[in-house]
Amino acid sequence: MTIEVVKRSLLAVNDRAAEQNRQRLDAFSVLAINLLGGAGCGKTTLLEKLIPRLSRDMRLAVLEGDLATTRDAERIAALNVPVVQLLTEGGCHLTATLVQRGLAKLPLTDVELVFIENVGNPICPTNFDLGEHARIAILSVTEGDDKPAKYGHLFQIADLVVISKIDLLRATDFRVERAVGDIRKLGPDKPVLAFTAADPTTVEPIADWILQWRDRRNVRAGAEHNQAAVA
Ligand code: MG
Ligand code: ZN
């Protein structure tokens, strides 16, 4: 009984902070994308390839989640984009409250898109809304093709799934059709894109997806704005 009350209030606190984050981001016209996936699936590596490509079209910033180190933030800082390290001090997921403190340190007036790299963990980050507008789930071929079936929630809540390290496909028994089949059981229209840092062309469809998603959102926000103006 007591445990259930504690759990509920924790999630309620998180959801309130997430809603505040979304309002703050919207007030500055900043979009946020939450990157989720297991430890070592390639979240930071994907960002390292995406950031130079997307920087041509939009101003970026990054919130880097980590249990204990600033190593990923150092890799992002080398790309000359604003980055804030969110240290969970052992916690296995980011919370909206921690993200709130990170957003307060970013120059939001000069940012159009903020990537939030979650703690490497395919399970509980999926239960914590951070106030983001979209989620990208990453699955590396070295993790195994059974992960979409085992960690369904991660792939269910994702707007885009990236299958990473596809250059290593031959060294594993990962069956792409099997993984994609299980992902599509969770969302028949779910976009799935392949990526490897070894082939720079594989970042292009992912960057295109993000730009098209941004354009669709901006059109919708514009329509709502016009509607409000008419009313
Ligand atoms: Mg990382
Ligand atoms: Zn956790």
mmCIF file of C-alpha atoms and ligand atoms in Angstrom:
data_model
loop_
_atom_site.group_PDB
_atom_site.id
_atom_site.type_symbol
_atom_site.label_atom_id
_atom_site.label_comp_id
_atom_site.label_asym_id
_atom_site.label_seq_id
_atom_site.Cartn_x
_atom_site.Cartn_y
_atom_site.Cartn_z
ATOM 1 C CA MET A 1 0.000 0.000 0.000
ATOM 2 C CA THR A 2 2.625 2.544 1.082
ATOM 3 C CA ILE A 3 4.914 1.506 -1.750
ATOM 4 C CA GLU A 4 2.199 2.117 -4.298
ATOM 5 C CA VAL A 5 1.582 5.636 -2.971
ATOM 6 C CA VAL A 6 5.294 6.463 -3.156
ATOM 7 C CA LYS A 7 5.541 5.169 -6.726
ATOM 8 C CA ARG A 8 2.510 7.104 -7.882
ATOM 9 C CA SER A 9 3.660 10.372 -6.388
ATOM 10 C CA LEU A 10 7.125 9.930 -7.969
ATOM 11 C CA LEU A 11 5.596 9.529 -11.408
ATOM 12 C CA ALA A 12 3.196 12.417 -10.735
ATOM 13 C CA VAL A 13 6.143 14.688 -9.853
ATOM 14 C CA ASN A 14 7.901 13.569 -13.026
ATOM 15 C CA ASP A 15 4.850 14.123 -15.221
ATOM 16 C CA ARG A 16 4.365 17.623 -13.832
ATOM 17 C CA ALA A 17 8.004 18.512 -14.533
ATOM 18 C CA ALA A 18 7.695 16.968 -18.020
ATOM 19 C CA GLU A 19 4.683 19.158 -18.767
ATOM 20 C CA GLN A 20 6.593 22.235 -17.573
ATOM 21 C CA ASN A 21 9.538 21.260 -19.810
ATOM 22 C CA ARG A 22 7.231 20.932 -22.815
ATOM 23 C CA GLN A 23 5.685 24.344 -22.128
ATOM 24 C CA ARG A 24 9.111 25.937 -21.747
ATOM 25 C CA LEU A 25 10.401 24.305 -24.958
ATOM 26 C CA ASP A 26 7.271 25.378 -26.854
ATOM 27 C CA ALA A 27 7.583 28.937 -25.543
ATOM 28 C CA PHE A 28 11.058 29.099 -27.104
ATOM 29 C CA SER A 29 9.980 27.124 -30.227
ATOM 30 C CA VAL A 30 12.531 24.459 -29.377
ATOM 31 C CA LEU A 31 11.925 20.825 -30.341
ATOM 32 C CA ALA A 32 13.293 18.015 -28.179
ATOM 33 C CA ILE A 33 14.153 14.455 -29.173
ATOM 34 C CA ASN A 34 14.816 11.774 -26.559
ATOM 35 C CA LEU A 35 17.385 9.136 -27.636
ATOM 36 C CA LEU A 36 16.888 5.797 -25.951
ATOM 37 C CA GLY A 37 18.590 2.414 -26.051
ATOM 38 C CA GLY A 38 20.762 -0.042 -24.161
ATOM 39 C CA ALA A 39 24.312 0.643 -22.984
ATOM 40 C CA GLY A 40 26.698 0.708 -25.927
ATOM 41 C CA CYS A 41 24.006 0.655 -28.633
ATOM 42 C CA GLY A 42 25.565 3.710 -30.296
ATOM 43 C CA LYS A 43 23.526 6.699 -29.102
ATOM 44 C CA THR A 44 26.518 9.048 -28.792
ATOM 45 C CA THR A 45 28.047 7.797 -32.043
ATOM 46 C CA LEU A 46 24.784 8.487 -33.885
ATOM 47 C CA LEU A 47 24.757 12.018 -32.423
ATOM 48 C CA GLU A 48 28.377 12.528 -33.517
ATOM 49 C CA LYS A 49 27.349 11.789 -37.108
ATOM 50 C CA LEU A 50 23.961 13.548 -37.010
ATOM 51 C CA ILE A 51 25.127 16.834 -35.476
ATOM 52 C CA PRO A 52 27.502 17.971 -38.255
ATOM 53 C CA ARG A 53 24.846 17.014 -40.852
ATOM 54 C CA LEU A 54 21.902 18.733 -39.080
ATOM 55 C CA SER A 55 23.934 21.802 -38.076
ATOM 56 C CA ARG A 56 23.656 22.930 -41.716
ATOM 57 C CA ASP A 57 19.880 23.293 -41.287
ATOM 58 C CA MET A 58 19.261 24.037 -37.635
ATOM 59 C CA ARG A 59 20.817 25.195 -34.382
ATOM 60 C CA LEU A 60 21.333 22.280 -32.019
ATOM 61 C CA ALA A 61 22.042 21.571 -28.377
ATOM 62 C CA VAL A 62 22.471 18.369 -26.390
ATOM 63 C CA LEU A 63 21.631 17.167 -22.901
ATOM 64 C CA GLU A 64 23.818 14.157 -22.119
ATOM 65 C CA GLY A 65 22.575 11.668 -19.554
ATOM 66 C CA ASP A 66 25.128 9.511 -17.767
ATOM 67 C CA LEU A 67 25.441 7.664 -14.492
ATOM 68 C CA ALA A 68 28.910 8.852 -13.543
ATOM 69 C CA THR A 69 31.096 10.370 -16.262
ATOM 70 C CA THR A 70 31.328 13.329 -18.664
ATOM 71 C CA ARG A 71 32.876 11.230 -21.446
ATOM 72 C CA ASP A 72 29.942 11.449 -23.856
ATOM 73 C CA ALA A 73 29.502 15.188 -23.225
ATOM 74 C CA GLU A 74 33.177 15.701 -24.081
ATOM 75 C CA ARG A 75 32.639 13.933 -27.429
ATOM 76 C CA ILE A 76 29.658 16.214 -28.166
ATOM 77 C CA ALA A 77 31.430 19.387 -26.997
ATOM 78 C CA ALA A 78 34.148 18.634 -29.565
ATOM 79 C CA LEU A 79 31.469 19.264 -32.255
ATOM 80 C CA ASN A 80 30.986 22.831 -31.031
ATOM 81 C CA VAL A 81 27.359 22.597 -29.948
ATOM 82 C CA PRO A 82 26.119 23.598 -26.484
ATOM 83 C CA VAL A 83 26.041 20.520 -24.246
ATOM 84 C CA VAL A 84 25.070 19.992 -20.614
ATOM 85 C CA GLN A 85 25.949 16.837 -18.722
ATOM 86 C CA LEU A 86 23.116 15.384 -16.647
ATOM 87 C CA LEU A 87 24.620 13.109 -13.999
ATOM 88 C CA THR A 88 22.144 10.692 -12.458
ATOM 89 C CA GLU A 89 24.761 9.553 -9.886
ATOM 90 C CA GLY A 90 23.918 5.915 -10.379
ATOM 91 C CA GLY A 91 20.276 6.422 -11.370
ATOM 92 C CA CYS A 92 19.360 4.256 -14.344
ATOM 93 C CA HIS A 93 17.124 6.767 -16.173
ATOM 94 C CA LEU A 94 16.758 10.497 -16.734
ATOM 95 C CA THR A 95 13.932 12.303 -14.967
ATOM 96 C CA ALA A 96 12.049 15.365 -16.167
ATOM 97 C CA THR A 97 13.327 17.273 -13.117
ATOM 98 C CA LEU A 98 16.950 16.647 -14.096
ATOM 99 C CA VAL A 99 16.165 17.650 -17.693
ATOM 100 C CA GLN A 100 14.546 20.833 -16.341
ATOM 101 C CA ARG A 101 17.813 21.770 -14.641
ATOM 102 C CA GLY A 102 19.696 21.013 -17.842
ATOM 103 C CA LEU A 103 17.353 23.140 -19.990
ATOM 104 C CA ALA A 104 17.926 26.050 -17.603
ATOM 105 C CA LYS A 105 21.617 25.981 -18.567
ATOM 106 C CA LEU A 106 21.043 25.975 -22.345
ATOM 107 C CA PRO A 107 20.773 29.150 -24.473
ATOM 108 C CA LEU A 108 17.237 28.276 -25.624
ATOM 109 C CA THR A 109 16.782 31.478 -27.634
ATOM 110 C CA ASP A 110 19.572 30.227 -29.913
ATOM 111 C CA VAL A 111 18.437 26.614 -30.165
ATOM 112 C CA GLU A 112 15.914 24.938 -32.487
ATOM 113 C CA LEU A 113 16.446 21.289 -31.579
ATOM 114 C CA VAL A 114 17.755 19.711 -28.404
ATOM 115 C CA PHE A 115 18.786 16.067 -28.318
ATOM 116 C CA ILE A 116 18.438 14.375 -24.955
ATOM 117 C CA GLU A 117 20.669 11.293 -24.753
ATOM 118 C CA ASN A 118 19.155 9.096 -22.084
ATOM 119 C CA VAL A 119 21.061 6.747 -19.783
ATOM 120 C CA GLY A 120 21.986 3.500 -21.577
ATOM 121 C CA ASN A 121 19.125 1.255 -20.523
ATOM 122 C CA PRO A 122 16.333 -0.233 -22.632
ATOM 123 C CA ILE A 123 13.850 -0.525 -19.765
ATOM 124 C CA CYS A 124 12.954 2.195 -17.270
ATOM 125 C CA PRO A 125 13.790 5.344 -19.293
ATOM 126 C CA THR A 126 10.758 4.360 -21.374
ATOM 127 C CA ASN A 127 8.488 5.100 -18.376
ATOM 128 C CA PHE A 128 9.741 8.642 -17.753
ATOM 129 C CA ASP A 129 8.325 11.413 -19.913
ATOM 130 C CA LEU A 130 10.949 14.172 -20.133
ATOM 131 C CA GLY A 131 8.772 16.674 -21.984
ATOM 132 C CA GLU A 132 10.268 15.652 -25.350
ATOM 133 C CA HIS A 133 8.372 15.871 -28.660
ATOM 134 C CA ALA A 134 9.738 12.669 -30.220
ATOM 135 C CA ARG A 135 11.688 9.567 -29.298
ATOM 136 C CA ILE A 136 14.283 7.657 -31.265
ATOM 137 C CA ALA A 137 15.058 4.099 -30.128
ATOM 138 C CA ILE A 138 18.406 2.592 -31.104
ATOM 139 C CA LEU A 139 19.079 -1.128 -31.371
ATOM 140 C CA SER A 140 22.552 -2.376 -32.319
ATOM 141 C CA VAL A 141 22.928 -5.659 -34.179
ATOM 142 C CA THR A 142 25.359 -6.833 -31.476
ATOM 143 C CA GLU A 143 22.497 -6.769 -28.939
ATOM 144 C CA GLY A 144 20.527 -9.444 -30.803
ATOM 145 C CA ASP A 145 17.380 -9.499 -32.940
ATOM 146 C CA ASP A 146 15.227 -10.690 -30.013
ATOM 147 C CA LYS A 147 15.318 -7.311 -28.242
ATOM 148 C CA PRO A 148 12.195 -5.791 -29.868
ATOM 149 C CA ALA A 149 10.228 -8.793 -28.574
ATOM 150 C CA LYS A 150 11.880 -8.649 -25.133
ATOM 151 C CA TYR A 151 11.871 -4.875 -24.588
ATOM 152 C CA GLY A 152 8.680 -4.087 -26.465
ATOM 153 C CA HIS A 153 7.891 -0.848 -24.642
ATOM 154 C CA LEU A 154 11.070 0.839 -25.934
ATOM 155 C CA PHE A 155 10.074 0.178 -29.536
ATOM 156 C CA GLN A 156 6.398 0.837 -28.958
ATOM 157 C CA ILE A 157 6.959 4.411 -27.727
ATOM 158 C CA ALA A 158 9.579 5.218 -30.385
ATOM 159 C CA ASP A 159 8.667 7.481 -33.308
ATOM 160 C CA LEU A 160 11.701 6.156 -35.200
ATOM 161 C CA VAL A 161 13.791 3.021 -34.687
ATOM 162 C CA VAL A 162 17.437 2.992 -35.785
ATOM 163 C CA ILE A 163 19.200 -0.351 -36.215
ATOM 164 C CA SER A 164 22.871 0.478 -35.651
ATOM 165 C CA LYS A 165 26.277 -1.148 -36.277
ATOM 166 C CA ILE A 166 24.956 -2.808 -39.450
ATOM 167 C CA ASP A 167 28.559 -3.090 -40.660
ATOM 168 C CA LEU A 168 28.867 -5.876 -38.044
ATOM 169 C CA LEU A 169 25.861 -7.793 -39.368
ATOM 170 C CA ARG A 170 27.944 -10.653 -40.800
ATOM 171 C CA ALA A 171 29.736 -11.162 -37.495
ATOM 172 C CA THR A 172 26.425 -11.776 -35.693
ATOM 173 C CA ASP A 173 23.348 -13.961 -36.153
ATOM 174 C CA PHE A 174 21.115 -10.855 -36.143
ATOM 175 C CA ARG A 175 18.248 -11.276 -38.617
ATOM 176 C CA VAL A 176 17.039 -7.858 -39.722
ATOM 177 C CA GLU A 177 13.673 -9.243 -40.970
ATOM 178 C CA ARG A 178 13.030 -10.817 -37.587
ATOM 179 C CA ALA A 179 13.770 -7.607 -35.646
ATOM 180 C CA VAL A 180 11.785 -5.443 -38.066
ATOM 181 C CA GLY A 181 8.922 -7.949 -37.999
ATOM 182 C CA ASP A 182 8.716 -7.723 -34.204
ATOM 183 C CA ILE A 183 8.961 -3.902 -34.322
ATOM 184 C CA ARG A 184 6.134 -3.760 -36.881
ATOM 185 C CA LYS A 185 3.962 -5.919 -34.617
ATOM 186 C CA LEU A 186 4.189 -3.024 -32.134
ATOM 187 C CA GLY A 187 3.564 -0.363 -34.769
ATOM 188 C CA PRO A 188 2.758 -1.389 -38.347
ATOM 189 C CA ASP A 189 3.872 1.977 -39.764
ATOM 190 C CA LYS A 190 6.887 2.458 -37.497
ATOM 191 C CA PRO A 191 9.824 3.800 -39.514
ATOM 192 C CA VAL A 192 12.995 1.704 -39.161
ATOM 193 C CA LEU A 193 16.329 2.934 -40.556
ATOM 194 C CA ALA A 194 19.729 1.239 -40.698
ATOM 195 C CA PHE A 195 22.887 3.017 -39.542
ATOM 196 C CA THR A 196 26.595 2.491 -39.238
ATOM 197 C CA ALA A 197 29.268 5.039 -38.426
ATOM 198 C CA ALA A 198 31.441 3.228 -41.001
ATOM 199 C CA ASP A 199 29.219 4.431 -43.873
ATOM 200 C CA PRO A 200 28.503 8.183 -43.737
ATOM 201 C CA THR A 201 25.624 7.862 -46.243
ATOM 202 C CA THR A 202 23.528 5.948 -43.661
ATOM 203 C CA VAL A 203 23.113 9.096 -41.562
ATOM 204 C CA GLU A 204 21.310 10.891 -44.415
ATOM 205 C CA PRO A 205 17.900 9.131 -44.149
ATOM 206 C CA ILE A 206 17.942 9.687 -40.374
ATOM 207 C CA ALA A 207 18.720 13.385 -40.788
ATOM 208 C CA ASP A 208 15.989 13.598 -43.460
ATOM 209 C CA TRP A 209 13.489 11.952 -41.134
ATOM 210 C CA ILE A 210 14.283 14.531 -38.420
ATOM 211 C CA LEU A 211 14.026 17.470 -40.852
ATOM 212 C CA GLN A 212 10.718 16.224 -42.291
ATOM 213 C CA TRP A 213 9.370 15.619 -38.798
ATOM 214 C CA ARG A 214 10.381 19.168 -37.833
ATOM 215 C CA ASP A 215 8.696 20.604 -40.946
ATOM 216 C CA ARG A 216 5.465 18.691 -40.263
ATOM 217 C CA ARG A 217 5.439 19.976 -36.683
ATOM 218 C CA ASN A 218 6.129 23.561 -37.738
ATOM 219 C CA VAL A 219 3.308 23.462 -40.303
ATOM 220 C CA ARG A 220 0.954 22.197 -37.601
ATOM 221 C CA ALA A 221 2.125 24.779 -35.058
ATOM 222 C CA GLY A 222 1.674 27.497 -37.726
ATOM 223 C CA ALA A 223 -1.878 26.318 -38.495
ATOM 224 C CA GLU A 224 -2.754 26.350 -34.798
ATOM 225 C CA HIS A 225 -1.258 29.821 -34.503
ATOM 226 C CA ASN A 226 -3.315 31.103 -37.467
ATOM 227 C CA GLN A 227 -6.441 29.498 -36.086
ATOM 228 C CA ALA A 228 -5.833 31.228 -32.738
ATOM 229 C CA ALA A 229 -5.304 34.530 -34.579
ATOM 230 C CA VAL A 230 -8.610 34.133 -36.471
ATOM 231 C CA ALA A 231 -10.476 33.190 -33.306
HETATM 232 MG MG MG B 1 26.418 7.530 -24.887
HETATM 233 ZN ZN ZN B 2 15.655 3.636 -13.970
#
